[in-house]
mmCIF file with all atom_site columns, C-alpha atoms and ligand atoms in Angstrom:
data_model
loop_
_atom_site.group_PDB
_atom_site.id
_atom_site.type_symbol
_atom_site.label_atom_id
_atom_site.label_alt_id
_atom_site.label_comp_id
_atom_site.label_asym_id
_atom_site.label_entity_id
_atom_site.label_seq_id
_atom_site.pdbx_PDB_ins_code
_atom_site.Cartn_x
_atom_site.Cartn_y
_atom_site.Cartn_z
_atom_site.occupancy
_atom_site.B_iso_or_equiv
_atom_site.pdbx_formal_charge
_atom_site.auth_seq_id
_atom_site.auth_comp_id
_atom_site.auth_asym_id
_atom_site.auth_atom_id
_atom_site.pdbx_PDB_model_num
ATOM   1   C  CA  . MET R 1 1   ? 22.484  6.030   4.407   1.00 0.00 ? 27  MET R CA  1
ATOM   2   C  CA  . ILE R 1 2   ? 20.951  5.329   1.002   1.00 0.00 ? 28  ILE R CA  1
ATOM   3   C  CA  . LEU R 1 3   ? 19.391  1.884   0.750   1.00 0.00 ? 29  LEU R CA  1
ATOM   4   C  CA  . LYS R 1 4   ? 20.397  -0.418  -2.081  1.00 0.00 ? 30  LYS R CA  1
ATOM   5   C  CA  . PHE R 1 5   ? 17.981  -2.326  -4.270  1.00 0.00 ? 31  PHE R CA  1
ATOM   6   C  CA  . SER R 1 6   ? 18.414  -6.087  -4.565  1.00 0.00 ? 32  SER R CA  1
ATOM   7   C  CA  . LYS R 1 7   ? 19.588  -7.575  -7.862  1.00 0.00 ? 33  LYS R CA  1
ATOM   8   C  CA  . ASN R 1 8   ? 16.049  -8.830  -8.501  1.00 0.00 ? 34  ASN R CA  1
ATOM   9   C  CA  . SER R 1 9   ? 14.547  -5.364  -7.987  1.00 0.00 ? 35  SER R CA  1
ATOM   10  C  CA  . LYS R 1 10  ? 17.216  -3.767  -10.163 1.00 0.00 ? 36  LYS R CA  1
ATOM   11  C  CA  . THR R 1 11  ? 16.330  -6.158  -12.972 1.00 0.00 ? 37  THR R CA  1
ATOM   12  C  CA  . LYS R 1 12  ? 12.642  -5.246  -12.640 1.00 0.00 ? 38  LYS R CA  1
ATOM   13  C  CA  . ILE R 1 13  ? 13.489  -1.544  -12.597 1.00 0.00 ? 39  ILE R CA  1
ATOM   14  C  CA  . ASP R 1 14  ? 15.605  -1.913  -15.743 1.00 0.00 ? 40  ASP R CA  1
ATOM   15  C  CA  . GLU R 1 15  ? 12.681  -3.627  -17.480 1.00 0.00 ? 41  GLU R CA  1
ATOM   16  C  CA  . ILE R 1 16  ? 10.342  -0.821  -16.423 1.00 0.00 ? 42  ILE R CA  1
ATOM   17  C  CA  . LEU R 1 17  ? 12.724  1.917   -17.526 1.00 0.00 ? 43  LEU R CA  1
ATOM   18  C  CA  . GLU R 1 18  ? 12.744  0.495   -21.051 1.00 0.00 ? 44  GLU R CA  1
ATOM   19  C  CA  . ARG R 1 19  ? 9.044   1.297   -21.329 1.00 0.00 ? 45  ARG R CA  1
ATOM   20  C  CA  . TYR R 1 20  ? 9.288   4.975   -20.337 1.00 0.00 ? 46  TYR R CA  1
ATOM   21  C  CA  . PRO R 1 21  ? 10.542  7.977   -22.304 1.00 0.00 ? 47  PRO R CA  1
ATOM   22  C  CA  . ASN R 1 22  ? 12.830  9.022   -19.443 1.00 0.00 ? 48  ASN R CA  1
ATOM   23  C  CA  . LYS R 1 23  ? 13.773  7.748   -16.008 1.00 0.00 ? 49  LYS R CA  1
ATOM   24  C  CA  . GLN R 1 24  ? 11.753  10.298  -14.030 1.00 0.00 ? 50  GLN R CA  1
ATOM   25  C  CA  . ALA R 1 25  ? 8.566   9.207   -15.823 1.00 0.00 ? 51  ALA R CA  1
ATOM   26  C  CA  . ALA R 1 26  ? 8.918   5.808   -14.139 1.00 0.00 ? 52  ALA R CA  1
ATOM   27  C  CA  . THR R 1 27  ? 8.662   7.223   -10.615 1.00 0.00 ? 53  THR R CA  1
ATOM   28  C  CA  . LEU R 1 28  ? 5.350   5.530   -9.734  1.00 0.00 ? 54  LEU R CA  1
ATOM   29  C  CA  . PRO R 1 29  ? 6.272   1.922   -10.608 1.00 0.00 ? 55  PRO R CA  1
ATOM   30  C  CA  . VAL R 1 30  ? 9.755   2.290   -9.130  1.00 0.00 ? 56  VAL R CA  1
ATOM   31  C  CA  . LEU R 1 31  ? 8.238   3.572   -5.889  1.00 0.00 ? 57  LEU R CA  1
ATOM   32  C  CA  . PHE R 1 32  ? 6.132   0.407   -5.795  1.00 0.00 ? 58  PHE R CA  1
ATOM   33  C  CA  . ILE R 1 33  ? 9.226   -1.724  -6.175  1.00 0.00 ? 59  ILE R CA  1
ATOM   34  C  CA  . ALA R 1 34  ? 10.917  0.261   -3.403  1.00 0.00 ? 60  ALA R CA  1
ATOM   35  C  CA  . GLN R 1 35  ? 7.908   -0.168  -1.126  1.00 0.00 ? 61  GLN R CA  1
ATOM   36  C  CA  . ARG R 1 36  ? 7.876   -3.905  -1.762  1.00 0.00 ? 62  ARG R CA  1
ATOM   37  C  CA  . GLU R 1 37  ? 11.605  -4.192  -1.176  1.00 0.00 ? 63  GLU R CA  1
ATOM   38  C  CA  . PHE R 1 38  ? 12.034  -1.915  1.844   1.00 0.00 ? 64  PHE R CA  1
ATOM   39  C  CA  . GLY R 1 39  ? 8.600   -2.349  3.472   1.00 0.00 ? 65  GLY R CA  1
ATOM   40  C  CA  . HIS R 1 40  ? 7.755   1.340   3.397   1.00 0.00 ? 66  HIS R CA  1
ATOM   41  C  CA  . LEU R 1 41  ? 9.040   4.518   1.797   1.00 0.00 ? 67  LEU R CA  1
ATOM   42  C  CA  . SER R 1 42  ? 11.429  5.940   4.356   1.00 0.00 ? 68  SER R CA  1
ATOM   43  C  CA  . ARG R 1 43  ? 13.579  8.924   3.439   1.00 0.00 ? 69  ARG R CA  1
ATOM   44  C  CA  . GLU R 1 44  ? 16.392  6.467   2.682   1.00 0.00 ? 70  GLU R CA  1
ATOM   45  C  CA  . ALA R 1 45  ? 14.171  4.416   0.366   1.00 0.00 ? 71  ALA R CA  1
ATOM   46  C  CA  . MET R 1 46  ? 13.034  7.555   -1.483  1.00 0.00 ? 72  MET R CA  1
ATOM   47  C  CA  . GLU R 1 47  ? 16.658  8.643   -1.818  1.00 0.00 ? 73  GLU R CA  1
ATOM   48  C  CA  . ALA R 1 48  ? 17.451  5.246   -3.371  1.00 0.00 ? 74  ALA R CA  1
ATOM   49  C  CA  . VAL R 1 49  ? 14.610  5.805   -5.862  1.00 0.00 ? 75  VAL R CA  1
ATOM   50  C  CA  . ALA R 1 50  ? 15.876  9.315   -6.641  1.00 0.00 ? 76  ALA R CA  1
ATOM   51  C  CA  . LYS R 1 51  ? 19.371  7.974   -7.228  1.00 0.00 ? 77  LYS R CA  1
ATOM   52  C  CA  . ILE R 1 52  ? 18.292  5.184   -9.547  1.00 0.00 ? 78  ILE R CA  1
ATOM   53  C  CA  . LEU R 1 53  ? 16.016  7.551   -11.496 1.00 0.00 ? 79  LEU R CA  1
ATOM   54  C  CA  . GLU R 1 54  ? 18.669  10.276  -11.604 1.00 0.00 ? 80  GLU R CA  1
ATOM   55  C  CA  . THR R 1 55  ? 16.219  12.785  -10.202 1.00 0.00 ? 81  THR R CA  1
ATOM   56  C  CA  . SER R 1 56  ? 15.880  14.818  -7.021  1.00 0.00 ? 82  SER R CA  1
ATOM   57  C  CA  . TYR R 1 57  ? 14.736  13.549  -3.658  1.00 0.00 ? 83  TYR R CA  1
ATOM   58  C  CA  . ALA R 1 58  ? 12.214  16.431  -3.681  1.00 0.00 ? 84  ALA R CA  1
ATOM   59  C  CA  . HIS R 1 59  ? 10.565  15.045  -6.831  1.00 0.00 ? 85  HIS R CA  1
ATOM   60  C  CA  . VAL R 1 60  ? 10.327  11.524  -5.407  1.00 0.00 ? 86  VAL R CA  1
ATOM   61  C  CA  . TYR R 1 61  ? 9.087   12.805  -2.043  1.00 0.00 ? 87  TYR R CA  1
ATOM   62  C  CA  . GLY R 1 62  ? 6.461   14.945  -3.791  1.00 0.00 ? 88  GLY R CA  1
ATOM   63  C  CA  . VAL R 1 63  ? 5.122   11.967  -5.733  1.00 0.00 ? 89  VAL R CA  1
ATOM   64  C  CA  . ALA R 1 64  ? 5.229   9.539   -2.795  1.00 0.00 ? 90  ALA R CA  1
ATOM   65  C  CA  . THR R 1 65  ? 3.426   11.915  -0.444  1.00 0.00 ? 91  THR R CA  1
ATOM   66  C  CA  . PHE R 1 66  ? 0.741   12.780  -3.011  1.00 0.00 ? 92  PHE R CA  1
ATOM   67  C  CA  . TYR R 1 67  ? -0.588  9.214   -3.194  1.00 0.00 ? 93  TYR R CA  1
ATOM   68  C  CA  . THR R 1 68  ? -2.041  7.445   -0.174  1.00 0.00 ? 94  THR R CA  1
ATOM   69  C  CA  . LEU R 1 69  ? -1.127  4.042   -1.592  1.00 0.00 ? 95  LEU R CA  1
ATOM   70  C  CA  . TYR R 1 70  ? 2.512   4.606   -0.747  1.00 0.00 ? 96  TYR R CA  1
ATOM   71  C  CA  . ASN R 1 71  ? 3.368   3.879   2.875   1.00 0.00 ? 97  ASN R CA  1
ATOM   72  C  CA  . LYS R 1 72  ? 5.576   6.581   4.344   1.00 0.00 ? 98  LYS R CA  1
ATOM   73  C  CA  . LYS R 1 73  ? 5.841   4.817   7.666   1.00 0.00 ? 99  LYS R CA  1
ATOM   74  C  CA  . PRO R 1 74  ? 6.133   1.145   8.585   1.00 0.00 ? 100 PRO R CA  1
ATOM   75  C  CA  . VAL R 1 75  ? 3.016   -0.988  8.264   1.00 0.00 ? 101 VAL R CA  1
ATOM   76  C  CA  . GLY R 1 76  ? 2.149   -4.394  9.676   1.00 0.00 ? 102 GLY R CA  1
ATOM   77  C  CA  . LYS R 1 77  ? 2.632   -7.691  7.888   1.00 0.00 ? 103 LYS R CA  1
ATOM   78  C  CA  . TYR R 1 78  ? -0.903  -7.290  6.583   1.00 0.00 ? 104 TYR R CA  1
ATOM   79  C  CA  . HIS R 1 79  ? -1.996  -3.807  5.552   1.00 0.00 ? 105 HIS R CA  1
ATOM   80  C  CA  . VAL R 1 80  ? -5.779  -3.835  5.705   1.00 0.00 ? 106 VAL R CA  1
ATOM   81  C  CA  . GLN R 1 81  ? -7.076  -1.021  3.511   1.00 0.00 ? 107 GLN R CA  1
ATOM   82  C  CA  . ILE R 1 82  ? -10.812 -0.507  3.576   1.00 0.00 ? 108 ILE R CA  1
ATOM   83  C  CA  . CYS R 1 83  ? -12.427 1.734   1.004   1.00 0.00 ? 109 CYS R CA  1
ATOM   84  C  CA  . GLY R 1 84  ? -13.999 4.822   2.562   1.00 0.00 ? 110 GLY R CA  1
ATOM   85  C  CA  . ASN R 1 85  ? -15.596 6.286   -0.566  1.00 0.00 ? 111 ASN R CA  1
ATOM   86  C  CA  . LEU R 1 86  ? -19.233 6.838   -1.426  1.00 0.00 ? 112 LEU R CA  1
ATOM   87  C  CA  . SER R 1 87  ? -20.181 3.736   -3.427  1.00 0.00 ? 113 SER R CA  1
ATOM   88  C  CA  . CYS R 1 88  ? -18.789 1.404   -0.799  1.00 0.00 ? 114 CYS R CA  1
ATOM   89  C  CA  . SER R 1 89  ? -20.387 3.454   1.977   1.00 0.00 ? 115 SER R CA  1
ATOM   90  C  CA  . ILE R 1 90  ? -23.801 3.101   0.318   1.00 0.00 ? 116 ILE R CA  1
ATOM   91  C  CA  . MET R 1 91  ? -23.217 -0.658  0.165   1.00 0.00 ? 117 MET R CA  1
ATOM   92  C  CA  . GLY R 1 92  ? -22.522 -0.876  3.902   1.00 0.00 ? 118 GLY R CA  1
ATOM   93  C  CA  . GLY R 1 93  ? -18.840 0.070   3.935   1.00 0.00 ? 119 GLY R CA  1
ATOM   94  C  CA  . GLU R 1 94  ? -19.161 2.229   7.043   1.00 0.00 ? 120 GLU R CA  1
ATOM   95  C  CA  . ASN R 1 95  ? -20.380 -0.785  9.014   1.00 0.00 ? 121 ASN R CA  1
ATOM   96  C  CA  . ILE R 1 96  ? -17.457 -2.822  7.727   1.00 0.00 ? 122 ILE R CA  1
ATOM   97  C  CA  . GLN R 1 97  ? -15.050 -0.041  8.713   1.00 0.00 ? 123 GLN R CA  1
ATOM   98  C  CA  . GLU R 1 98  ? -16.434 -0.021  12.244  1.00 0.00 ? 124 GLU R CA  1
ATOM   99  C  CA  . TYR R 1 99  ? -16.383 -3.816  12.349  1.00 0.00 ? 125 TYR R CA  1
ATOM   100 C  CA  . LEU R 1 100 ? -12.717 -3.884  11.340  1.00 0.00 ? 126 LEU R CA  1
ATOM   101 C  CA  . LYS R 1 101 ? -11.819 -1.260  13.961  1.00 0.00 ? 127 LYS R CA  1
ATOM   102 C  CA  . LYS R 1 102 ? -13.524 -3.313  16.681  1.00 0.00 ? 128 LYS R CA  1
ATOM   103 C  CA  . LYS R 1 103 ? -12.183 -6.636  15.509  1.00 0.00 ? 129 LYS R CA  1
ATOM   104 C  CA  . LEU R 1 104 ? -8.578  -5.467  15.200  1.00 0.00 ? 130 LEU R CA  1
ATOM   105 C  CA  . LYS R 1 105 ? -8.872  -3.026  18.144  1.00 0.00 ? 131 LYS R CA  1
ATOM   106 C  CA  . LEU R 1 106 ? -7.325  -0.335  15.964  1.00 0.00 ? 132 LEU R CA  1
ATOM   107 C  CA  . ASN R 1 107 ? -8.140  3.121   14.707  1.00 0.00 ? 133 ASN R CA  1
ATOM   108 C  CA  . PHE R 1 108 ? -7.155  4.049   11.186  1.00 0.00 ? 134 PHE R CA  1
ATOM   109 C  CA  . GLY R 1 109 ? -3.424  4.502   10.812  1.00 0.00 ? 135 GLY R CA  1
ATOM   110 C  CA  . GLU R 1 110 ? -2.608  2.176   13.699  1.00 0.00 ? 136 GLU R CA  1
ATOM   111 C  CA  . THR R 1 111 ? -0.785  -1.150  13.808  1.00 0.00 ? 137 THR R CA  1
ATOM   112 C  CA  . THR R 1 112 ? -1.401  -4.040  16.194  1.00 0.00 ? 138 THR R CA  1
ATOM   113 C  CA  . GLN R 1 113 ? 1.277   -4.469  18.857  1.00 0.00 ? 139 GLN R CA  1
ATOM   114 C  CA  . ASP R 1 114 ? 2.432   -7.748  17.320  1.00 0.00 ? 140 ASP R CA  1
ATOM   115 C  CA  . GLY R 1 115 ? 2.988   -5.951  14.003  1.00 0.00 ? 141 GLY R CA  1
ATOM   116 C  CA  . LYS R 1 116 ? 0.565   -8.229  12.189  1.00 0.00 ? 142 LYS R CA  1
ATOM   117 C  CA  . PHE R 1 117 ? -2.100  -5.757  11.026  1.00 0.00 ? 143 PHE R CA  1
ATOM   118 C  CA  . THR R 1 118 ? -2.225  -2.102  10.043  1.00 0.00 ? 144 THR R CA  1
ATOM   119 C  CA  . LEU R 1 119 ? -5.663  -0.634  9.382   1.00 0.00 ? 145 LEU R CA  1
ATOM   120 C  CA  . SER R 1 120 ? -6.215  2.198   6.902   1.00 0.00 ? 146 SER R CA  1
ATOM   121 C  CA  . SER R 1 121 ? -9.188  3.881   5.307   1.00 0.00 ? 147 SER R CA  1
ATOM   122 C  CA  . VAL R 1 122 ? -8.349  4.484   1.663   1.00 0.00 ? 148 VAL R CA  1
ATOM   123 C  CA  . GLU R 1 123 ? -9.756  6.137   -1.419  1.00 0.00 ? 149 GLU R CA  1
ATOM   124 C  CA  . CYS R 1 124 ? -11.695 4.243   -4.099  1.00 0.00 ? 150 CYS R CA  1
ATOM   125 C  CA  . LEU R 1 125 ? -10.240 0.825   -4.903  1.00 0.00 ? 151 LEU R CA  1
ATOM   126 C  CA  . ALA R 1 126 ? -11.919 0.773   -8.323  1.00 0.00 ? 152 ALA R CA  1
ATOM   127 C  CA  . SER R 1 127 ? -14.336 -1.911  -7.224  1.00 0.00 ? 153 SER R CA  1
ATOM   128 C  CA  . CYS R 1 128 ? -17.339 0.367   -6.768  1.00 0.00 ? 154 CYS R CA  1
ATOM   129 C  CA  . GLY R 1 129 ? -19.901 -2.045  -8.230  1.00 0.00 ? 155 GLY R CA  1
ATOM   130 C  CA  . THR R 1 130 ? -18.924 -4.823  -5.857  1.00 0.00 ? 156 THR R CA  1
ATOM   131 C  CA  . GLY R 1 131 ? -18.442 -2.934  -2.609  1.00 0.00 ? 157 GLY R CA  1
ATOM   132 C  CA  . PRO R 1 132 ? -17.771 -2.777  0.193   1.00 0.00 ? 158 PRO R CA  1
ATOM   133 C  CA  . ALA R 1 133 ? -14.222 -3.387  -0.996  1.00 0.00 ? 159 ALA R CA  1
ATOM   134 C  CA  . MET R 1 134 ? -10.983 -3.939  0.854   1.00 0.00 ? 160 MET R CA  1
ATOM   135 C  CA  . GLN R 1 135 ? -7.386  -4.525  -0.125  1.00 0.00 ? 161 GLN R CA  1
ATOM   136 C  CA  . ILE R 1 136 ? -4.944  -6.458  2.041   1.00 0.00 ? 162 ILE R CA  1
ATOM   137 C  CA  . ASN R 1 137 ? -1.422  -6.043  0.737   1.00 0.00 ? 163 ASN R CA  1
ATOM   138 C  CA  . GLU R 1 138 ? -1.966  -6.763  -2.958  1.00 0.00 ? 164 GLU R CA  1
ATOM   139 C  CA  . ALA R 1 139 ? -5.113  -8.908  -2.686  1.00 0.00 ? 165 ALA R CA  1
ATOM   140 C  CA  . TYR R 1 140 ? -8.613  -7.513  -3.235  1.00 0.00 ? 166 TYR R CA  1
ATOM   141 C  CA  . TYR R 1 141 ? -11.800 -8.542  -1.416  1.00 0.00 ? 167 TYR R CA  1
ATOM   142 C  CA  . GLU R 1 142 ? -15.283 -7.489  -2.428  1.00 0.00 ? 168 GLU R CA  1
ATOM   143 C  CA  . LYS R 1 143 ? -18.913 -7.641  -1.292  1.00 0.00 ? 169 LYS R CA  1
ATOM   144 C  CA  . LEU R 1 144 ? -17.727 -7.698  2.301   1.00 0.00 ? 170 LEU R CA  1
ATOM   145 C  CA  . THR R 1 145 ? -19.849 -8.726  5.223   1.00 0.00 ? 171 THR R CA  1
ATOM   146 C  CA  . PRO R 1 146 ? -18.708 -9.106  8.843   1.00 0.00 ? 172 PRO R CA  1
ATOM   147 C  CA  . GLU R 1 147 ? -18.703 -12.888 8.337   1.00 0.00 ? 173 GLU R CA  1
ATOM   148 C  CA  . LYS R 1 148 ? -16.556 -12.570 5.223   1.00 0.00 ? 174 LYS R CA  1
ATOM   149 C  CA  . VAL R 1 149 ? -14.148 -10.247 7.071   1.00 0.00 ? 175 VAL R CA  1
ATOM   150 C  CA  . ASP R 1 150 ? -13.810 -12.852 9.850   1.00 0.00 ? 176 ASP R CA  1
ATOM   151 C  CA  . GLU R 1 151 ? -13.074 -15.551 7.287   1.00 0.00 ? 177 GLU R CA  1
ATOM   152 C  CA  . ILE R 1 152 ? -10.466 -13.434 5.516   1.00 0.00 ? 178 ILE R CA  1
ATOM   153 C  CA  . LEU R 1 153 ? -8.661  -12.287 8.667   1.00 0.00 ? 179 LEU R CA  1
ATOM   154 C  CA  . ASN R 1 154 ? -8.681  -15.792 10.142  1.00 0.00 ? 180 ASN R CA  1
ATOM   155 C  CA  . SER R 1 155 ? -7.030  -17.119 7.000   1.00 0.00 ? 181 SER R CA  1
ATOM   156 C  CA  . LEU R 1 156 ? -4.036  -14.797 7.428   1.00 0.00 ? 182 LEU R CA  1
ATOM   157 C  CA  . LYS R 1 157 ? -1.154  -16.381 9.344   1.00 0.00 ? 183 LYS R CA  1
HETATM 158 S  S1  . FES Q 2 .   ? -16.047 3.501   -3.810  1.00 0.00 ? 211 FES Q S1  1
HETATM 159 FE FE1 . FES Q 2 .   ? -15.178 1.755   -2.892  1.00 0.00 ? 211 FES Q FE1 1
HETATM 160 S  S2  . FES Q 2 .   ? -14.179 0.786   -4.506  1.00 0.00 ? 211 FES Q S2  1
HETATM 161 FE FE2 . FES Q 2 .   ? -14.933 2.591   -5.409  1.00 0.00 ? 211 FES Q FE2 1
#
């Protein structure tokens, strides 16, 4: 079953398509809209993207699986993505990674039983000068300390 985009998403996709030379060139932003709409990029969601872009499922699948920022399986309400690259590591990122694992009782790639948090180690978040950096859904957090992590996680309902 191919999923259908909402009217709101279709409007956004139409706006995006106007800015690209052809539909296939808009694969990345349309995948983001699909991820936001369907929660993750299931086969059905990628087929919906392929249909709307008039391209093959293989093309969409190839793009979606190349980038770690697209979720190919369901994630929790809050997707906690901690940077695992060098600059953040030098700034104490490894300690923050371990702290998050302990605090959430998760390994990378796992989701809490209540579906609230998924923990991932990700590539550079382009915040190298202010690491350790973390992204939760679409919000960025920088200069992390264990205390700051506690504050952030406690603020999430
Ligand atoms: S290395 Fe962590 S944000 Fe760039």
